[in-house]
XYZ file of C-alpha atoms in Angstrom:
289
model
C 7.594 5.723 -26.311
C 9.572 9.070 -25.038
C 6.162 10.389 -24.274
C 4.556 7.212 -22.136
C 8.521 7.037 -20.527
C 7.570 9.911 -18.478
C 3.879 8.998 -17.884
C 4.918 5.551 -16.378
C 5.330 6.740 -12.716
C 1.727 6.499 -12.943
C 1.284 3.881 -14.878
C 2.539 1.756 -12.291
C 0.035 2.392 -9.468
C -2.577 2.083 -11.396
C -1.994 -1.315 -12.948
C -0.929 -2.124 -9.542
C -4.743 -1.331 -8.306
C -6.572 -2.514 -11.773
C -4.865 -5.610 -11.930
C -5.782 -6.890 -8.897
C -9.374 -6.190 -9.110
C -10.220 -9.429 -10.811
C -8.884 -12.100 -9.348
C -10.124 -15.405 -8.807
C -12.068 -15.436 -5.540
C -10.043 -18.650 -4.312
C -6.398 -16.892 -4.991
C -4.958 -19.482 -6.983
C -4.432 -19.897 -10.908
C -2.365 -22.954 -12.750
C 1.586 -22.287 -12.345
C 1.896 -20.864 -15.992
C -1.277 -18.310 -15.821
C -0.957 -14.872 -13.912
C -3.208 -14.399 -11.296
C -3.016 -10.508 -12.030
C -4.583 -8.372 -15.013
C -6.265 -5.289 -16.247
C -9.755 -6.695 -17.165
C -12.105 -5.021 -19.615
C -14.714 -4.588 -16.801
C -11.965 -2.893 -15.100
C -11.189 -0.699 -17.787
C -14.603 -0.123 -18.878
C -15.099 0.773 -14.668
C -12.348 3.599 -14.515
C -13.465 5.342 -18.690
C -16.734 5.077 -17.071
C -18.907 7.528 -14.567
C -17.204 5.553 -11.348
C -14.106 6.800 -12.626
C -13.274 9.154 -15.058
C -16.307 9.341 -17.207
C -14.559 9.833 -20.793
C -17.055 7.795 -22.829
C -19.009 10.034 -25.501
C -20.937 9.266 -28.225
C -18.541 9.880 -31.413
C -14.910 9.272 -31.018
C -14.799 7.145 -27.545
C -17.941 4.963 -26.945
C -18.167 1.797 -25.007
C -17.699 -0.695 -28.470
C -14.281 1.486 -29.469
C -12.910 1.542 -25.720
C -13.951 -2.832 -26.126
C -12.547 -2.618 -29.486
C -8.886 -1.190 -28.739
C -8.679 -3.327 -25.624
C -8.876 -6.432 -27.785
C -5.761 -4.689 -29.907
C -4.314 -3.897 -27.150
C -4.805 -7.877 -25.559
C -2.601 -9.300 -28.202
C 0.672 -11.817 -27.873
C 3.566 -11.183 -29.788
C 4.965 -13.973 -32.158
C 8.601 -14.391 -30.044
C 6.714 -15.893 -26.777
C 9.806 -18.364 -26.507
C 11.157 -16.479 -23.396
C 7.895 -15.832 -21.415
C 7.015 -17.740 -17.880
C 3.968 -16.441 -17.286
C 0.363 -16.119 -19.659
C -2.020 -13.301 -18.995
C -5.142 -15.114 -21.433
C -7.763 -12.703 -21.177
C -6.446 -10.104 -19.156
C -3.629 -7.306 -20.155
C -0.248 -7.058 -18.423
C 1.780 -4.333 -17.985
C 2.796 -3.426 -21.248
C -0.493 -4.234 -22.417
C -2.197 -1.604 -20.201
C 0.492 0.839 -21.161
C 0.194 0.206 -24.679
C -3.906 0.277 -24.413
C -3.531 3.885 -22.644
C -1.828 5.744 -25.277
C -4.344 3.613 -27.776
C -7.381 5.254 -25.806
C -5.542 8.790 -25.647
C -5.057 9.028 -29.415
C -8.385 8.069 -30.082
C -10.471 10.279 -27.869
C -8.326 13.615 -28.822
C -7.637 12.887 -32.976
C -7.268 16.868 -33.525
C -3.620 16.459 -30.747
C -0.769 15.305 -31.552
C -0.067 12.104 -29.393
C 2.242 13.677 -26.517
C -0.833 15.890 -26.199
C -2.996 13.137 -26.641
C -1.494 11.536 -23.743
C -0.815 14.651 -21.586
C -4.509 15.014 -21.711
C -5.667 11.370 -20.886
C -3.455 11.721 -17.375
C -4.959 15.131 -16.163
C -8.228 12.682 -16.507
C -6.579 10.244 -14.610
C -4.969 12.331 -12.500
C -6.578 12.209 -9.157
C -6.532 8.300 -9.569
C -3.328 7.885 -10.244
C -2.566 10.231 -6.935
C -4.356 7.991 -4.880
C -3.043 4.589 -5.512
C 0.209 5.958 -6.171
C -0.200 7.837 -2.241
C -1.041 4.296 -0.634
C 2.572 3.039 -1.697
C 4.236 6.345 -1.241
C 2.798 6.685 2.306
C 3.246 2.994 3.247
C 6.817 3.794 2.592
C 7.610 6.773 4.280
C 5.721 5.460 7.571
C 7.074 1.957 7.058
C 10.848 3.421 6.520
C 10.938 5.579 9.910
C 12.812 4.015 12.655
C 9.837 3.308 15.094
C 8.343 1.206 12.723
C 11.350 -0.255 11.673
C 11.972 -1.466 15.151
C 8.479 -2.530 16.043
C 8.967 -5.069 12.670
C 11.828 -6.404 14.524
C 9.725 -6.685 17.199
C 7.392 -8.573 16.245
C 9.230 -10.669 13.712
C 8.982 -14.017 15.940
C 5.187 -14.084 15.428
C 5.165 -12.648 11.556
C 7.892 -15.399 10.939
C 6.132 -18.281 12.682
C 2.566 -16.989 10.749
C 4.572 -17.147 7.184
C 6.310 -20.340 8.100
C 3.145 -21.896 8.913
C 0.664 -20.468 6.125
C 3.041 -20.606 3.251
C 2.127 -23.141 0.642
C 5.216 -22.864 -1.461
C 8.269 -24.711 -0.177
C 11.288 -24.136 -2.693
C 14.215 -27.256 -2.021
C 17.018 -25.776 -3.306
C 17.458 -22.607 -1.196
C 14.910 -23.901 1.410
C 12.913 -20.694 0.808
C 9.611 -20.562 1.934
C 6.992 -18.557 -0.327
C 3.244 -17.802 -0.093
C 0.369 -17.872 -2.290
C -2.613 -15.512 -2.731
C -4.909 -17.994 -1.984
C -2.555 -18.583 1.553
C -2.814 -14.539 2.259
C -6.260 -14.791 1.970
C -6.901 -17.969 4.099
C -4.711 -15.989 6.923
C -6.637 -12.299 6.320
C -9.859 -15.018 7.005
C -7.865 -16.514 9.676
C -7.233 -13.567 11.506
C -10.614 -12.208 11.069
C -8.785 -9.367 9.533
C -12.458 -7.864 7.776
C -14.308 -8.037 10.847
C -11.908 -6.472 13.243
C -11.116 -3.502 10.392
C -14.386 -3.343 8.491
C -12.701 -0.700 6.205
C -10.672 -2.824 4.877
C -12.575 -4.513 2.846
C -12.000 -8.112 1.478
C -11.696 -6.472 -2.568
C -8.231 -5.167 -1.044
C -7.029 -8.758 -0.330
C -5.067 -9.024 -3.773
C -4.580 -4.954 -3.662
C -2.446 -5.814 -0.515
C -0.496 -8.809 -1.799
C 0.076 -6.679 -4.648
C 1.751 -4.068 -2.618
C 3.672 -6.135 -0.712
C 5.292 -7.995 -3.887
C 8.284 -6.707 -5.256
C 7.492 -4.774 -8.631
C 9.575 -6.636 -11.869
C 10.618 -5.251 -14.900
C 8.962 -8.012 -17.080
C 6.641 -10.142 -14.888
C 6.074 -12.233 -18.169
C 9.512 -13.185 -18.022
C 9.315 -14.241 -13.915
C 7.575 -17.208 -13.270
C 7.898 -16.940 -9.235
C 6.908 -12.842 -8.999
C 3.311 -13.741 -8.097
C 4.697 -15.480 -4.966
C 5.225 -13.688 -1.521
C 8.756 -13.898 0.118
C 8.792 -13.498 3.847
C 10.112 -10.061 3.487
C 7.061 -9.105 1.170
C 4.592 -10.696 3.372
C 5.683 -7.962 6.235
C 5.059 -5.251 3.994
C 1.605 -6.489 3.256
C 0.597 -7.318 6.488
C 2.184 -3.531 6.821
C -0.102 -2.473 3.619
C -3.485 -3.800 5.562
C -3.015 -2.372 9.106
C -1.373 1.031 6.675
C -4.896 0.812 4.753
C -6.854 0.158 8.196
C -6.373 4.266 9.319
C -5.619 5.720 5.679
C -8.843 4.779 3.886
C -11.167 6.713 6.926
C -8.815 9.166 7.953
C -6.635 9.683 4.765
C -3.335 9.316 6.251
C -1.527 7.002 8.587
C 1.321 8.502 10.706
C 4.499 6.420 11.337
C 3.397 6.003 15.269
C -0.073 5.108 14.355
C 0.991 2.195 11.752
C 3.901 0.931 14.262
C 0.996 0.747 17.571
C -0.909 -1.202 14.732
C 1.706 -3.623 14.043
C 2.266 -4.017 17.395
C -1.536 -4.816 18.364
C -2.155 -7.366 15.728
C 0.968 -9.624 16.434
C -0.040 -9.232 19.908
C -3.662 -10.162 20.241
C -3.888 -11.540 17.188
C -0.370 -13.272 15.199
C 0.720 -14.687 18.483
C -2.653 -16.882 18.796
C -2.391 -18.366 15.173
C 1.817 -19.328 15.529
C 2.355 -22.609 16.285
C 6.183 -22.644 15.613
C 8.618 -19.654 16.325
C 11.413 -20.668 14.345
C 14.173 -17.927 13.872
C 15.778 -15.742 10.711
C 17.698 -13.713 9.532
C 16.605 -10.179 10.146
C 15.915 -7.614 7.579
C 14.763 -3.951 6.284
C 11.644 -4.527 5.640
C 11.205 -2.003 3.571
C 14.820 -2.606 1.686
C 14.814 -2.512 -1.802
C 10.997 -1.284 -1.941
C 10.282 1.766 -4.805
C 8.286 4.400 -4.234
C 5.467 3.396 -6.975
């Protein structure tokens, strides 16, 4: 546990990415059912040659890395407190679990520190990238000019999220959308066709970034849903994604003239309504993984 402790800032990213690889192509799930997962094609994807190509053919084949994900895909008996099912796909603690699994049996002669130490130099480079596209979208998305462009252009991202989100919640009267409304709007804004590199597999990637991490998402039944404040950051996440994935980074002036061109040719002709809010950081309260 000690061991995986100090692994987990990389953990997170990478469930963040994996997770969101298989989602339903329509964005929506049943209330009780998370719409998020590590799925074995996923898994079987980064042990494999498009990722880091750690199959053999004695102590980590295809049928063991299958085998320990079914361990790994297990429910405990005291379910009583959780809000959300994963069925066929792992959560968090799942994945993490499944990791050190995979570490201890592809390197049997280490000890299982070592075991894992050596599983994350595989996964290093990985774990740097998706880890980078949060850790970049924050430092750009912190710095005053972008800060002030968010401001900006809050009139239009308001009126956008007040008219897309499907979620209406009575007792605060909090709005909240779902990934099936983010991806009606990235349609809607012919987000794929204007920015060809971003490319529509990043849909849930983005809503992903843009949701506030939780400790225990089993435990959470409304963490799948986007708040206003989270739907900034991942309309922030696809014009951040827009310059990083050709160019490899995405200065704090480049992502605030982006922000600034899509409200204006693009946000402004979709709002129907500009009601007014309460104005706020949008990247307050965000972590760096």
């Amino acid at each position: 546990e000690q061991c995986l402790r100090t692994k987990y800032m990389w953990v997170l990213p990478l469930y963040r990415k994996l997770s969101s690889e298989e989602t339903s192509e329509g964005g929506s799930s049943p209330d009780h059912i998370s719409q998020f997962g590590v799925s074995k094609r996923s898994l079987m994807r980064i042990l494999g040659s498009e990722g880091i190509n750690i199959f053999d053919k004695a102590s980590m084949t295809q049928a063991k890395a299958s085998e320990l994900y079914k361990q790994a895909n297990c429910v405990p008996q005291d379910v009583a407190g959780f809000k959300v099912r994963y069925d066929a796909v792992l959560c968090r603690f799942q994945f993490a679990e499944l990791l050190v699994r995979i570490a201890i049996c592809k390197w049997p002669e280490k000890s299982k520190a070592e075991a894992l130490d050596s599983l994350f130099e595989e996964l290093a480079i990985l774990c740097q990238k998706y880890s980078g596209d949060m850790r970049e979208l924050i430092n750009s998305g912190s710095t005053d000019e972008v800060q002030a462009v968010y401001e900006a252009i809050e009139p239009q991202t308001w009126a956008v999220f007040a008219e897309m989100a499907s979620i209406h919640e009575n007792m605060h009267g909090e709005k909240f959308m779902t990934l099936q409304d983010w991806r009606k709007l990235l349609n809607r804004m012919n987000i794929f066709v204007l920015y060809p590199v971003v490319k529509r597999k990043y849909g849930a990637y983005t809503y992903r970034m843009g949701l506030e991490p939780q400790a225990d998402e089993q435990y959470n039944k409304t963490w799948q849903l986007m708040s206003f404040l989270e739907f900034q950051r991942a309309l922030g996440a696809v014009m951040f994604l827009s310059e990083m994935r050709p160019k490899k980074e995405c200065k704090p002036d480049i992502l605030a003239a982006l922000l600034q061109k899509i409200a204006t040719e693009n946000l402004s002709q979709i709002a129907t309504a500009k009601p007014t809010r309460k104005k706020n950081s949008v990247l307050e309260g965000k972590t760096q993984n």
